[in-house]
């Protein structure tokens, strides 16, 4: 089986209509890679990451093209505290791949509670809540680049 | 590999400069910004701005790992380091090499080779490039012999010194022993290292540098020279090309020496070989090589028509040199002044703040490289250089006229600048005649005090 130009066109249309930014297709030794916007997907540091990181394979589909700066929060409730990333890096919500996230919506946290990890070139940095209360919304996306000062989650202070 | 998205690891005017070329080439840009630069012109122009840390450079622009992580995390295939910050840090080039990110600049090894002054000097000698006569001395008899060879006047320099510190002048050879004793004792006390070396003292020197481009495989071309002799405390303020009133044989020999030096290293990318021209002796000596794009690169671009940043990107992209030496033509002359946010009336104190109004000059042959627009903030954490005004003309006199007129047209409000001070230098008859030495501004200041 091989792909005709028409097939490729169709696949491109499928990608365009989807919510994905990148598509990787392998058929009988033929490899097709499509990417929205022509940009590269985010990458983590090259050698195998230390055990702490989930999503080791950096699955192409999950690793979407760069998100538009900070994501908009949905909670409009007043008085919520923003927990921000203390540095730029790749944000992970769980200590290891396959393990449950450090916190979920509804989790009770105190100032010392670890709410995630930010990786900078294989160096894992714990992020603390810095406030006591209840997690109301998770904003940072797992496995994605977060900026210094980007909001990771919202906490309703106790 | 094709470069499609570049992370710019710099700020200010050079970030804007790099973004402009990238946009023209259809390459996406991601600008790394500190908290203080979130609202900068570069951040607005780039396809994406990523905050990498607090304002203090040591916590943002100087973080090698953070820069590379930002590039990887935002899908960039290349990093442009600009000048200053990490541009000549071999560690950044090395980490890029390890991570498969293209470093738009020389290899880590080349940066190391030219970054160490003693090693660079050794490389220069090996490339048959003249260096300032002198060298380390272990004993007084060695010193006497070397001094006789160099000839007076001589500088006794502390090995641990630098930037003008730890130097003593010996006018007559018979004073050498006494001065060496004092210099060695002082060096021991000041730098914890009593070793000294001797160097020929150049009473009247000009700073002339040669722009080169190398393909990384031994092929190197030069794009003429720049005269940067108008300096204040080793800081360049006015740069121009061609170097005025430089003997043609010297000019040609400098170009060839710079190419030899870079070719010996298989130099990759844009670089500048700096020389000290000894006016009285009609000789030039290697000073150092800057392994990056230079602040004053626009004057070269104006007379050659070559976009040096585009060539840096092409070389990094594996396209090699896109022209031969004979394709480089020097068209007329270009002069640049650096606009610094500083107050000449208060001993050139930096003048950070918010720019309330900015009017930059336009007109034939005028180019302005800046990130300063009305409302721009000049944070106190960074270099005070905020713009470069460049004038090009068919000859030096025309370029100078255009530059003077351009300065009259320039209005920056809200912060102090050195524009009026720069205009005075341009009006000076010695500068107008061309070919002043590095003592020009110091002499003017001394005269003003009398």
XYZ file of C-alpha atoms in Angstrom:
608
model
C 0.000 0.000 0.000
C 1.219 3.479 -0.693
C -0.095 6.972 -0.230
C -1.178 9.078 -3.159
C -1.009 12.854 -3.202
C -4.786 12.827 -2.784
C -4.478 10.668 0.337
C -1.988 13.097 1.828
C -4.299 15.976 1.025
C -7.130 14.208 2.802
C -4.984 13.464 5.835
C -3.930 17.108 5.979
C -7.556 18.164 5.955
C -8.269 15.710 8.773
C -5.457 17.212 10.820
C -6.642 20.716 10.073
C -10.127 19.884 11.274
C -8.872 18.209 14.412
C -7.719 19.655 17.692
C -4.253 18.164 17.197
C -1.220 20.030 16.038
C 0.859 17.145 14.856
C 0.312 13.825 13.194
C 2.694 10.949 12.744
C 1.605 8.065 10.515
C 3.495 4.895 9.649
C 2.115 2.568 6.992
C 4.150 -0.315 5.617
C 7.477 1.366 6.211
C 6.251 4.656 4.849
C 6.383 7.474 7.349
C 4.337 10.649 7.134
C 4.765 13.489 9.585
C 2.519 16.519 9.524
C 2.664 19.516 11.728
C 0.408 22.500 12.099
C 2.111 25.875 11.730
C 5.355 24.297 10.608
C 6.921 24.553 14.055
C 8.657 21.886 16.079
C 6.983 20.351 19.082
C 8.373 21.025 22.531
C 11.174 18.779 23.515
C 12.620 17.901 26.871
C 16.341 17.429 27.385
C 17.706 14.702 25.180
C 18.990 11.808 27.347
C 16.427 9.661 29.167
C 14.865 11.732 31.854
C 15.307 10.943 35.512
C 12.652 8.660 36.909
C 10.560 11.496 38.272
C 9.132 12.532 34.932
C 5.899 11.225 33.536
C 5.147 11.067 29.823
C 8.692 9.964 29.084
C 7.915 9.226 25.486
C 6.757 12.819 25.019
C 3.957 11.429 22.905
C 3.764 13.609 19.809
C 0.035 14.061 20.051
C 0.118 15.150 23.671
C 3.090 17.403 23.006
C 1.208 20.030 21.100
C 2.766 23.044 19.465
C 3.560 25.942 21.764
C 0.490 27.072 23.643
C -0.396 30.727 23.477
C 1.237 32.282 26.542
C -0.516 31.715 29.872
C -3.805 29.866 29.612
C -6.919 31.645 30.709
C -8.360 30.631 34.016
C -11.969 29.587 34.136
C -12.808 30.180 37.791
C -14.152 33.653 38.233
C -14.454 33.267 41.993
C -12.854 36.149 43.890
C -10.058 35.664 46.395
C -8.406 32.678 44.728
C -4.640 32.460 45.063
C -2.569 31.779 41.961
C 0.211 29.250 42.439
C 2.870 30.210 39.917
C 5.811 28.369 38.468
C 8.961 29.658 40.142
C 10.987 29.064 36.996
C 10.788 28.196 33.314
C 10.728 24.506 32.518
C 8.596 21.478 31.695
C 5.725 21.074 34.164
C 4.777 17.675 35.493
C 1.760 17.076 37.659
C 2.842 13.627 38.917
C 6.042 12.376 40.547
C 6.462 9.531 38.017
C 4.809 8.367 34.814
C 1.651 6.461 35.606
C 1.437 7.674 39.168
C -1.411 9.828 40.374
C -0.872 13.580 40.250
C 0.421 15.383 43.332
C -2.870 17.249 43.611
C -6.277 17.269 41.957
C -9.188 19.649 42.079
C -10.511 19.373 45.609
C -7.153 18.441 47.170
C -6.340 20.144 50.439
C -2.910 21.777 50.440
C -0.745 23.704 52.848
C 2.186 25.977 52.107
C 4.644 23.077 51.988
C 2.563 20.755 49.813
C 4.324 19.811 46.575
C 1.911 20.508 43.729
C 4.173 19.603 40.814
C 7.633 19.391 39.336
C 9.305 21.785 36.901
C 12.155 20.249 34.947
C 15.034 22.372 33.710
C 17.449 20.290 31.664
C 16.921 17.086 33.675
C 16.989 18.930 36.966
C 13.707 18.349 38.800
C 12.463 21.249 40.900
C 9.582 20.758 43.308
C 6.901 23.409 43.289
C 5.219 24.140 46.615
C 1.717 25.496 47.013
C 2.907 28.356 49.206
C -0.591 28.717 50.593
C -3.015 26.598 52.641
C -6.394 25.815 51.139
C -8.206 23.783 48.529
C -7.263 23.336 44.882
C -10.034 24.828 42.733
C -8.589 24.618 39.241
C -5.560 23.104 37.519
C -4.298 25.423 34.786
C -0.824 24.212 33.825
C -0.806 21.335 31.328
C 1.199 18.246 32.143
C 4.396 17.818 30.119
C 4.312 21.320 28.672
C 6.645 24.226 28.904
C 5.683 26.757 31.550
C 7.190 30.188 31.876
C 8.690 31.753 34.934
C 5.659 33.155 36.767
C 3.066 31.209 34.781
C -0.001 30.201 36.799
C -0.138 26.454 37.435
C -3.227 26.201 39.591
C -5.700 28.132 41.704
C -6.235 27.633 45.425
C -9.107 28.806 47.591
C -7.285 29.839 50.754
C -8.409 28.190 53.982
C 18.330 20.501 8.963
C 16.460 23.666 8.261
C 16.111 26.373 10.856
C 12.436 27.200 11.217
C 12.193 28.656 14.686
C 14.876 30.522 16.592
C 15.086 31.203 20.302
C 16.711 34.577 20.864
C 18.657 34.555 24.108
C 19.093 38.286 24.388
C 17.243 41.547 24.834
C 17.166 45.192 23.829
C 18.084 46.430 20.393
C 19.910 43.287 19.295
C 16.832 41.141 19.983
C 14.792 43.463 17.744
C 17.571 43.380 15.156
C 17.600 39.572 15.024
C 13.790 39.343 14.928
C 13.712 41.678 11.894
C 16.016 39.459 9.864
C 14.240 36.294 10.982
C 10.898 37.744 9.915
C 12.315 38.669 6.539
C 13.558 35.094 6.129
C 10.231 33.607 7.210
C 11.700 32.122 10.385
C 9.638 32.150 13.579
C 11.096 33.737 16.691
C 10.763 32.987 20.374
C 12.234 35.670 22.585
C 13.508 34.793 26.043
C 12.632 37.689 28.335
C 13.204 38.475 31.983
C 10.370 39.847 34.104
C 11.677 43.347 33.407
C 11.453 42.862 29.642
C 7.987 41.336 29.322
C 6.644 44.527 27.766
C 9.643 45.278 25.541
C 9.387 45.958 21.822
C 11.142 42.661 21.117
C 8.572 40.773 23.202
C 5.799 42.350 21.131
C 7.492 41.646 17.814
C 8.497 38.038 18.427
C 6.042 35.273 17.601
C 6.250 34.282 21.225
C 7.928 35.642 24.334
C 8.882 33.338 27.174
C 9.621 34.643 30.621
C 12.791 32.899 31.779
C 13.230 34.497 35.189
C 13.601 37.621 37.290
C 15.176 40.835 36.034
C 18.634 40.155 37.425
C 20.694 38.691 34.541
C 22.246 36.028 36.782
C 18.730 34.650 37.334
C 17.556 34.893 33.716
C 19.694 35.829 30.694
C 22.804 34.167 32.112
C 21.184 30.795 32.869
C 22.488 28.308 30.313
C 20.139 25.456 31.289
C 17.058 27.661 31.339
C 17.847 29.052 27.889
C 18.300 25.619 26.350
C 15.194 24.304 28.131
C 13.227 27.254 26.772
C 14.407 26.411 23.252
C 13.593 22.717 23.595
C 10.268 23.361 25.268
C 9.110 25.821 22.635
C 10.142 23.717 19.663
C 13.018 25.909 18.508
C 15.686 24.351 16.340
C 18.256 27.042 16.946
C 19.448 29.610 19.481
C 20.815 33.028 18.581
C 22.783 34.417 21.517
C 23.243 38.001 20.255
C 26.196 39.726 21.950
C 27.104 39.896 25.617
C 25.248 37.615 28.070
C 25.892 33.980 27.015
C 27.145 34.705 23.496
C 30.733 33.773 24.263
C 30.053 31.126 26.900
C 31.358 27.835 25.606
C 28.938 26.102 28.022
C 25.908 27.285 26.043
C 27.385 26.238 22.694
C 28.314 22.891 24.251
C 24.888 22.224 25.736
C 23.330 23.092 22.369
C 25.670 20.614 20.683
C 24.729 17.940 23.250
C 20.996 18.554 22.890
C 20.884 18.795 19.120
C 19.954 22.475 19.082
C 21.754 24.582 16.481
C 23.895 27.257 18.119
C 24.055 30.253 15.782
C 27.713 30.934 16.359
C 31.041 29.172 16.525
C 31.679 25.789 18.120
C 32.287 25.484 21.864
C 35.922 24.662 21.114
C 36.377 27.798 19.023
C 34.840 29.943 21.748
C 37.260 28.421 24.238
C 40.213 28.929 21.906
C 39.630 32.658 21.546
C 38.150 33.302 24.996
C 41.409 32.740 26.840
C 43.737 35.673 26.138
C 46.970 33.731 26.442
C 45.685 30.927 24.252
C 44.387 33.378 21.673
C 47.815 35.020 21.602
C 49.449 31.642 21.014
C 46.988 30.957 18.198
C 47.772 34.340 16.672
C 51.511 33.684 16.707
C 50.897 30.280 15.125
C 48.820 31.952 12.390
C 51.654 34.406 11.733
C 49.525 37.270 13.032
C 51.546 39.965 14.801
C 51.016 40.341 18.563
C 52.143 43.136 20.874
C 55.827 42.425 21.537
C 56.293 41.213 25.105
C 55.798 38.228 27.330
C 56.027 36.802 30.833
C 59.269 37.229 32.718
C 60.526 34.992 35.535
C 63.606 36.911 36.635
C 65.113 40.372 36.421
C 67.758 39.248 33.917
C 65.018 37.799 31.687
C 63.127 41.049 32.024
C 66.163 43.126 31.073
C 66.810 41.034 27.992
C 63.175 41.136 26.863
C 62.914 44.878 27.529
C 65.950 45.546 25.388
C 64.303 43.579 22.595
C 60.940 45.383 22.890
C 62.369 48.872 23.322
C 61.017 51.646 25.577
C 58.427 52.689 26.535
C 57.240 49.479 28.164
C 54.229 48.472 30.237
C 54.678 46.207 33.228
C 51.391 44.365 33.649
C 50.128 42.127 36.429
C 49.168 38.650 35.200
C 46.139 38.826 37.513
C 45.146 42.328 36.407
C 43.082 43.472 33.454
C 40.839 46.244 32.200
C 43.543 48.801 32.818
C 44.274 47.690 36.392
C 47.708 46.613 37.557
C 49.756 48.383 34.883
C 52.900 50.469 35.254
C 54.651 52.477 32.576
C 58.437 52.359 32.169
C 59.600 55.323 30.099
C 63.324 54.564 30.235
C 64.871 51.095 30.310
C 67.123 51.983 33.267
C 63.981 52.391 35.424
C 62.799 48.865 34.645
C 64.229 47.088 37.713
C 62.755 49.537 40.213
C 59.324 49.569 38.547
C 59.238 45.777 38.257
C 59.860 45.439 42.019
C 57.022 47.786 42.874
C 54.667 46.311 40.264
C 55.309 42.767 41.453
C 54.756 43.663 45.119
C 51.572 45.564 44.290
C 50.274 42.774 42.080
C 50.862 40.273 44.880
C 48.911 42.452 47.289
C 46.094 43.388 44.902
C 45.550 40.184 42.923
C 47.224 37.516 45.093
C 49.538 36.826 42.168
C 52.908 38.589 41.993
C 53.656 37.520 38.413
C 54.100 40.279 35.875
C 54.723 40.451 32.147
C 56.158 43.078 29.861
C 54.496 44.590 26.852
C 55.415 47.270 24.374
C 53.605 50.490 25.253
C 51.745 51.967 22.330
C 51.560 55.694 23.007
C 49.297 56.415 20.086
C 47.086 53.520 19.110
C 43.946 53.047 17.086
C 41.444 50.267 17.608
C 40.799 48.693 14.233
C 38.933 45.414 13.859
C 38.147 43.162 10.930
C 34.767 41.484 10.358
C 35.045 37.894 9.192
C 32.657 35.114 8.234
C 33.785 31.504 8.287
C 32.064 28.379 6.997
C 33.474 26.160 9.754
C 35.588 24.190 7.292
C 38.481 26.569 6.783
C 36.955 28.976 4.299
C 36.912 32.549 5.592
C 36.106 35.892 4.009
C 36.487 39.369 5.500
C 34.033 42.250 5.138
C 36.444 45.069 5.689
C 37.443 46.750 8.912
C 35.911 49.069 11.488
C 37.680 51.818 13.377
C 36.464 51.965 16.978
C 39.033 54.330 18.452
C 36.530 56.739 19.998
C 36.336 55.096 23.397
C 35.726 56.149 26.944
C 37.296 53.885 29.574
C 37.658 51.045 27.059
C 34.021 51.405 26.027
C 33.442 52.038 22.327
C 31.224 55.022 21.543
C 31.662 55.735 17.832
C 32.530 53.197 15.143
C 33.064 53.586 11.431
C 34.134 51.881 8.272
C 36.415 52.128 6.374
C 39.037 53.168 8.953
C 39.921 56.707 7.800
C 43.468 57.617 6.863
C 44.824 54.140 7.385
C 47.694 53.285 5.026
C 46.361 50.957 2.333
C 49.120 48.379 2.831
C 48.280 48.228 6.557
C 44.570 47.852 5.811
C 45.186 44.989 3.401
C 47.650 43.294 5.776
C 45.090 43.497 8.603
C 42.386 41.922 6.484
C 44.712 39.087 5.525
C 45.866 38.563 9.110
C 42.270 38.358 10.351
C 41.392 35.798 7.687
C 44.513 33.742 8.513
C 43.645 33.762 12.202
C 40.041 32.657 11.667
C 40.912 30.134 8.967
C 43.435 28.431 11.230
C 40.622 27.785 13.718
C 38.229 26.610 10.969
C 36.097 29.371 12.395
C 32.336 29.055 11.962
C 30.001 32.035 11.713
C 30.529 35.747 12.215
C 33.483 36.959 14.221
C 35.651 39.997 14.701
C 39.416 40.092 14.971
C 40.539 43.140 16.912
C 43.848 44.873 16.353
C 45.736 47.719 17.943
C 47.302 49.920 15.294
C 50.498 51.577 16.487
C 50.404 54.888 14.619
C 54.012 55.912 15.278
C 55.530 52.560 14.320
C 53.080 51.847 11.473
C 52.472 48.353 12.871
C 49.427 46.487 14.080
C 49.054 43.862 16.772
C 46.424 41.249 17.500
C 44.305 42.076 20.556
C 41.572 39.435 20.640
C 38.840 37.782 18.647
C 35.177 38.280 19.485
C 33.300 35.114 18.654
C 29.867 36.648 18.070
C 27.977 39.365 16.262
C 29.401 42.718 17.311
C 27.433 45.748 18.550
C 28.884 47.834 15.718
C 28.137 45.355 12.924
C 25.642 47.697 11.162
C 28.356 49.948 9.704
C 29.742 46.917 7.893
C 26.250 45.995 6.682
C 25.691 49.509 5.356
C 28.787 49.529 3.145
C 28.706 45.880 2.031
C 24.961 45.369 1.698
C 25.394 42.044 3.528
C 22.948 41.175 6.321
C 25.379 39.636 8.803
C 22.644 38.078 10.931
C 21.202 36.391 7.837
C 24.661 35.042 7.014
C 25.057 33.789 10.593
C 21.794 31.894 10.210
C 22.751 30.535 6.777
C 26.096 29.271 8.061
C 24.441 27.705 11.124
C 21.998 26.102 8.722
C 24.868 24.417 6.890
C 24.674 26.584 3.779
C 28.279 27.709 4.117
C 29.485 31.016 2.704
C 27.157 32.331 0.041
C 29.757 34.560 -1.575
C 33.474 34.699 -2.253
C 35.936 37.404 -1.209
C 35.801 39.073 -4.617
C 32.020 39.457 -4.273
C 32.450 41.788 -1.301
C 32.443 45.425 -2.390
C 32.825 48.345 -0.012
C 30.407 51.081 -1.037
C 31.163 54.452 0.540
C 31.478 54.961 4.281
C 29.323 54.456 7.373
C 29.559 55.862 10.899
C 27.663 54.743 13.997
C 27.146 56.346 17.370
C 25.960 54.421 20.387
C 23.138 56.039 22.290
C 23.553 55.309 25.987
C 20.978 56.089 28.644
C 23.451 57.846 30.869
C 24.144 61.351 32.069
C 27.429 62.864 30.855
C 26.946 65.758 33.314
C 26.983 63.294 36.212
C 30.070 61.353 35.232
C 28.075 59.179 32.826
C 25.849 57.741 35.551
C 23.328 55.313 34.076
C 19.902 56.901 33.684
C 17.281 54.163 33.790
C 13.592 55.017 33.705
C 10.653 55.299 31.368
C 11.023 56.970 27.992
C 8.169 59.463 27.731
C 8.797 60.420 24.110
C 11.065 59.063 21.411
C 11.662 60.501 17.981
C 14.293 58.721 15.922
C 15.812 60.213 12.776
C 15.007 59.105 9.269
C 16.354 60.096 5.885
C 18.735 59.022 3.206
C 21.443 56.685 4.478
C 20.113 56.689 8.048
C 19.499 53.516 10.024
C 18.470 53.256 13.667
C 18.739 50.014 15.605
C 16.764 50.309 18.817
C 14.027 48.860 21.003
C 13.167 52.258 22.434
C 9.719 53.619 21.640
C 7.592 56.049 23.636
C 6.669 54.350 26.891
C 9.615 51.927 26.790
C 11.187 51.103 30.113
C 14.949 51.135 30.555
C 15.523 48.801 33.494
C 18.516 49.434 35.744
C 19.784 45.856 35.522
C 21.285 45.943 32.070
C 23.747 47.726 29.825
C 22.900 51.386 29.256
C 23.293 51.159 25.448
C 19.764 51.588 24.076
C 20.218 52.485 20.420
C 22.627 52.879 17.557
C 22.277 55.588 14.955
C 24.095 54.784 11.744
C 24.681 57.010 8.729
C 25.890 55.814 5.354
C 27.070 57.932 2.444
C 29.056 57.689 -0.774
C 32.029 59.096 1.162
C 32.957 59.769 4.784
C 32.187 63.499 4.680
C 28.641 62.821 3.474
C 28.101 60.087 6.051
C 29.325 62.433 8.784
C 27.040 65.254 7.630
C 24.094 62.894 7.590
C 24.911 61.579 11.060
C 25.213 65.097 12.506
C 21.852 66.041 10.998
C 20.342 62.803 12.303
C 21.460 63.577 15.852
C 19.880 67.024 15.661
C 16.622 65.361 14.714
C 16.694 62.815 17.546
C 14.563 63.472 20.637
C 14.520 61.171 23.648
C 12.631 62.358 26.713
C 12.240 60.883 30.168
C 15.781 59.628 30.534
C 19.189 61.260 30.036
C 21.236 60.228 27.035
C 24.711 60.864 25.698
C 23.429 62.168 22.346
C 24.655 65.747 22.863
C 28.013 64.413 24.042
C 28.263 62.271 20.906
C 27.361 65.256 18.732
C 30.297 67.161 20.243
C 32.693 64.404 19.218
C 31.282 64.415 15.701
C 31.819 68.179 15.554
C 35.439 67.927 16.640
C 37.876 68.937 13.876
C 40.196 66.015 14.667
C 37.346 63.546 14.323
C 36.207 65.239 11.143
C 39.731 64.936 9.752
C 39.588 61.197 10.532
C 41.869 58.698 12.190
C 41.869 59.781 15.848
C 43.553 57.457 18.346
C 42.069 55.869 21.481
C 43.203 58.834 23.587
C 40.842 61.197 21.720
C 38.057 61.411 24.321
C 40.413 61.506 27.304
C 42.287 64.446 25.761
C 39.037 66.263 25.034
C 37.905 65.745 28.640
C 41.250 67.021 29.953
C 41.030 70.120 27.763
C 37.498 70.789 28.945
C 38.689 70.812 32.546
C 41.453 73.372 31.947
